[in-house]
GROMACS .gro file of C-alpha atoms in nm:
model
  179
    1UNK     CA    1  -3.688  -4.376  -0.333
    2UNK     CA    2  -3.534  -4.218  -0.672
    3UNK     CA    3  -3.864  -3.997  -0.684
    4UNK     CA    4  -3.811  -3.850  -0.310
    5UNK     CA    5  -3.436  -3.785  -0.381
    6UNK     CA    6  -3.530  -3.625  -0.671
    7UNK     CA    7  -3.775  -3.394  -0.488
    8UNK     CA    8  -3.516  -3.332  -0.198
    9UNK     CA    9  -3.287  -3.192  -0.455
   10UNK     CA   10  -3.524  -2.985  -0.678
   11UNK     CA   11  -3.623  -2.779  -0.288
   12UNK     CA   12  -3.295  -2.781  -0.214
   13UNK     CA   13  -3.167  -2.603  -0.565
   14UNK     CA   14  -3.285  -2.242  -0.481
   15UNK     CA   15  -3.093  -2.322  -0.051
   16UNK     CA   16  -2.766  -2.411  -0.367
   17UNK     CA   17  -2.830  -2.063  -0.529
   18UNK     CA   18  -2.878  -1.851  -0.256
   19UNK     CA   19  -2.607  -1.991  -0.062
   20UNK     CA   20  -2.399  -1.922  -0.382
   21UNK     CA   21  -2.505  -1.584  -0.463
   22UNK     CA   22  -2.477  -1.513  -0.071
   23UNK     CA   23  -2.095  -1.690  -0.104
   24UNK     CA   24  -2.076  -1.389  -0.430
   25UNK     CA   25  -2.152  -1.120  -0.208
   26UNK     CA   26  -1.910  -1.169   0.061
   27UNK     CA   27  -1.661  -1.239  -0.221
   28UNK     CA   28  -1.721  -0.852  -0.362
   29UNK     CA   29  -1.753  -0.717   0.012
   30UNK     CA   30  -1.451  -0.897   0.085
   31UNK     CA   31  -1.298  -0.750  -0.236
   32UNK     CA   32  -1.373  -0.393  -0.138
   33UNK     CA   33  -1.268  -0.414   0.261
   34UNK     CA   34  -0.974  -0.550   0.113
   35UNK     CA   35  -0.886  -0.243  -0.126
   36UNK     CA   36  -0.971  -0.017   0.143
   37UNK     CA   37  -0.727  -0.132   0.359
   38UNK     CA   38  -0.437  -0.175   0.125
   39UNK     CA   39  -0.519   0.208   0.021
   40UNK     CA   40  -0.440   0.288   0.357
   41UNK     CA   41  -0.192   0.080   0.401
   42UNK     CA   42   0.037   0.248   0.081
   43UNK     CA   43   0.189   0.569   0.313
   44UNK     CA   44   0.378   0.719   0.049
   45UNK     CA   45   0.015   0.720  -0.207
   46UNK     CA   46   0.181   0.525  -0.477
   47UNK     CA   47  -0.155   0.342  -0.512
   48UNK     CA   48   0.113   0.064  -0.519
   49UNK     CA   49   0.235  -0.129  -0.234
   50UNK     CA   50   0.584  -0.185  -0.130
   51UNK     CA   51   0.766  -0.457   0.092
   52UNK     CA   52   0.766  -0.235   0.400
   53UNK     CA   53   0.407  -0.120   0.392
   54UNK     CA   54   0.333  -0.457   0.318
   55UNK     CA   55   0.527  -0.597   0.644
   56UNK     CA   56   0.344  -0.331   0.816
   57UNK     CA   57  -0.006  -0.411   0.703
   58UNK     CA   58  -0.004  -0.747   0.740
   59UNK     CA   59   0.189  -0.715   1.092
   60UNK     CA   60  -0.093  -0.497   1.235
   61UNK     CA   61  -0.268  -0.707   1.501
   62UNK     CA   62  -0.592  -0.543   1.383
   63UNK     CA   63  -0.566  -0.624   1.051
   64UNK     CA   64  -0.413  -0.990   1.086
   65UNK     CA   65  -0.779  -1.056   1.266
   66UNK     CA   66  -0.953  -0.923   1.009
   67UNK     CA   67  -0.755  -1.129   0.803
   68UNK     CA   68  -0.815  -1.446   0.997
   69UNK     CA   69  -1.173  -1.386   1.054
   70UNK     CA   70  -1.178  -1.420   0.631
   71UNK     CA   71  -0.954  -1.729   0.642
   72UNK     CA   72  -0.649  -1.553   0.502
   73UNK     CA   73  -0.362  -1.643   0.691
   74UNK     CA   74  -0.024  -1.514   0.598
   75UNK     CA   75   0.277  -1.633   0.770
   76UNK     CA   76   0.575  -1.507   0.595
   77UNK     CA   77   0.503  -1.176   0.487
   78UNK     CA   78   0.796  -1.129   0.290
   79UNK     CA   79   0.746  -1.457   0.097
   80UNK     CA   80   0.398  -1.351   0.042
   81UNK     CA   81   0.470  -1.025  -0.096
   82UNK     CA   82   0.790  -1.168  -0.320
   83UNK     CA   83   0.476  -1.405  -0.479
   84UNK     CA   84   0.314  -1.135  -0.589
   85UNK     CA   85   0.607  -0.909  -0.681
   86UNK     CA   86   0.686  -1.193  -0.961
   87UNK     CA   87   0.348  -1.131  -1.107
   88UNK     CA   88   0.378  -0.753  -1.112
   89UNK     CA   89   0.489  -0.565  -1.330
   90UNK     CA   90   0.652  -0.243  -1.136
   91UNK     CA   91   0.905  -0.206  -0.852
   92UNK     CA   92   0.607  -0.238  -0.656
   93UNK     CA   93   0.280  -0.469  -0.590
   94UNK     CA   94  -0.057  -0.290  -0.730
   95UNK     CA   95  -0.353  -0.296  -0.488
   96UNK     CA   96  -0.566  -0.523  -0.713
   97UNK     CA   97  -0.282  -0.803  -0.743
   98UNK     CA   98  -0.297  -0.768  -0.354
   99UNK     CA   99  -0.670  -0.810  -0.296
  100UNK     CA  100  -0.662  -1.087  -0.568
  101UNK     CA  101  -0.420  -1.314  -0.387
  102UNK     CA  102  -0.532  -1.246  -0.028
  103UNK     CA  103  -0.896  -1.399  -0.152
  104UNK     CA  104  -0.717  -1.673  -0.293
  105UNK     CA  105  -0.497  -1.765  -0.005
  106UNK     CA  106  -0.822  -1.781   0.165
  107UNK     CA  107  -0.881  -2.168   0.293
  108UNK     CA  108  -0.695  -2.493   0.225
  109UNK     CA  109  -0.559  -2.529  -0.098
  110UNK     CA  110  -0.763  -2.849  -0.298
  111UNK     CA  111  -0.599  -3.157  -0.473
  112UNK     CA  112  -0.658  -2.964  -0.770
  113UNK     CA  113  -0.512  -2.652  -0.696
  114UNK     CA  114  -0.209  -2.948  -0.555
  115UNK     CA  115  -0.248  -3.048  -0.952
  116UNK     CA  116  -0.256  -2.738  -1.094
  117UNK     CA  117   0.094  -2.662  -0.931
  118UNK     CA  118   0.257  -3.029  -1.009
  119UNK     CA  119   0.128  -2.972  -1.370
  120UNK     CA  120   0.305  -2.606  -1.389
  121UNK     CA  121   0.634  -2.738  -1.231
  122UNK     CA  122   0.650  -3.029  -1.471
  123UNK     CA  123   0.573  -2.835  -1.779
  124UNK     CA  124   0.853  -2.533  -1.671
  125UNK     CA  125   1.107  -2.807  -1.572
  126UNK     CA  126   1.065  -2.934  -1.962
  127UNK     CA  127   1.082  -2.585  -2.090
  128UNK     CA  128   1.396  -2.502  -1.871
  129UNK     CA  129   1.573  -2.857  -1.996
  130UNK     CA  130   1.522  -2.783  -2.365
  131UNK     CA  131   1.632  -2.429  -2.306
  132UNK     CA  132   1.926  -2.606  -2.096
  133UNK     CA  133   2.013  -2.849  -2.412
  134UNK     CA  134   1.974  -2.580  -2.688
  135UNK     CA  135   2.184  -2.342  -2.431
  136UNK     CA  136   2.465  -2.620  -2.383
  137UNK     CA  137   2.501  -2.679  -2.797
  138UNK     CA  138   2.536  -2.327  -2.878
  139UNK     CA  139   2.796  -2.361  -2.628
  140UNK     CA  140   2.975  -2.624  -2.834
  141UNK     CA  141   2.921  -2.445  -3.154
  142UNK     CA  142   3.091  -2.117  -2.966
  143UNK     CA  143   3.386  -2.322  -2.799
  144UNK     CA  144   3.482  -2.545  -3.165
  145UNK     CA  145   3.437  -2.179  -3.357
  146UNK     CA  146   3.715  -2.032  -3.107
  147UNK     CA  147   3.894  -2.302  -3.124
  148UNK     CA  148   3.948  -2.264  -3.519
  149UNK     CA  149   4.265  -2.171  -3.639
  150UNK     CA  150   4.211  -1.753  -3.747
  151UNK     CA  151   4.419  -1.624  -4.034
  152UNK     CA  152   4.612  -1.347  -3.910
  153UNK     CA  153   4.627  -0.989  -4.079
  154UNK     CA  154   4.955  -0.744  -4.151
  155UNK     CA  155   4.914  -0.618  -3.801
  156UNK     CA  156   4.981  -1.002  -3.678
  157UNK     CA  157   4.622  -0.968  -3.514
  158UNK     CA  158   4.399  -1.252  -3.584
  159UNK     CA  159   4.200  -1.172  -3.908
  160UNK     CA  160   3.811  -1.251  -3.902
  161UNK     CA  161   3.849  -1.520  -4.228
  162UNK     CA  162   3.914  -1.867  -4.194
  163UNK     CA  163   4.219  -2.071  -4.284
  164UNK     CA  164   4.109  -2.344  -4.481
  165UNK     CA  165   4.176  -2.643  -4.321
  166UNK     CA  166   4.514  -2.795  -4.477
  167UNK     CA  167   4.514  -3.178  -4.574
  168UNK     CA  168   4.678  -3.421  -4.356
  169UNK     CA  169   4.956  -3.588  -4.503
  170UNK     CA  170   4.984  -3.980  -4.312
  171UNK     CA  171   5.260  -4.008  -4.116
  172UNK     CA  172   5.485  -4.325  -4.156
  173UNK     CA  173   5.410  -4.608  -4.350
  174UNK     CA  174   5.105  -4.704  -4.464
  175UNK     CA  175   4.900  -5.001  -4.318
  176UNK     CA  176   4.826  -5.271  -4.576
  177UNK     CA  177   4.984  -5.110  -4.821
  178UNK     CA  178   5.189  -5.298  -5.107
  179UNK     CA  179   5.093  -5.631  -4.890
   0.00000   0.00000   0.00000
């Protein structure tokens, strides 16, 4: 039995690698179609695209098909293009950060791509609470420094230098002493 599987999977390798070079080309041609129809998409030839041309593109009945017919389904096009406006650097969204998502929105996401993003969050929530902590001691440090008594200068303004601090005398008897 171990020698037939062994033979089904050896014929089957080249069906693996053509069906993954195949998957490759549709990926490219997918690529380009894409890029062509964001270039026509940017009206004002920015060779960037900006929320409005975006709305419009992906509001096109035409283009929405050809969108669905390659398993990219966007919903909320304004959510979608705010997505990608984080990860760009300009006012607007380049054409290659476009194509880029579109072919990844493509399909269901996976467990791991579910992973990927619970991993993220955690590790940016821990980044964000140590940047919380170090934000709310500095804080301290800033309220107990203006809260300092100031020297004041011959104008009566308060002087940058420091009073020393002045010892406290006890007031009223001491406890336990002479006892």
């Amino acid at each position: 039995t171990s020698m037939f599987i062994g033979k089904a999977l050896q014929h089957a390798q080249p069906d693996i690698d053509r069906a993954l070079m195949e998957q490759n080309q549709r990926d490219i041609k997918d690529a380009r179609e894409l890029m062509d129809w964001f270039r026509e998409a940017d009206v004002d030839g920015s060779r960037t695209i900006s929320m409005e041309e975006f709305k419009r593109f992906v509001h096109d009945d035409y283009i929405k098909a050809k969108l669905h017919l390659r398993g990219i389904h966007i919903n909320d096009a304004r959510v979608f293009y705010e997505m990608l406006h984080i990860v760009s650097e300009g006012d607007e969204v380049d054409f290659r950060t476009c194509v880029t998502a579109c072919l990844r929105m493509r399909g269901a996401a996976t467990s791991l791509d579910l992973h990927c993003l619970i991993f993220e969050t955690k590790r940016l929530s821990r980044r964000l609470e140590a940047l919380h902590h170090d934000l709310i001691g500095r804080m301290r440090e800033l309220m107990a420094e203006a809260r300092r008594p100031r020297r004041r200068g011959r104008d009566g303004r308060r002087s940058c230098f420091e009073v020393p601090p002045r010892p406290r005398r006890p007031c009223g008897p001491k406890v336990g002493a002479g006892e």
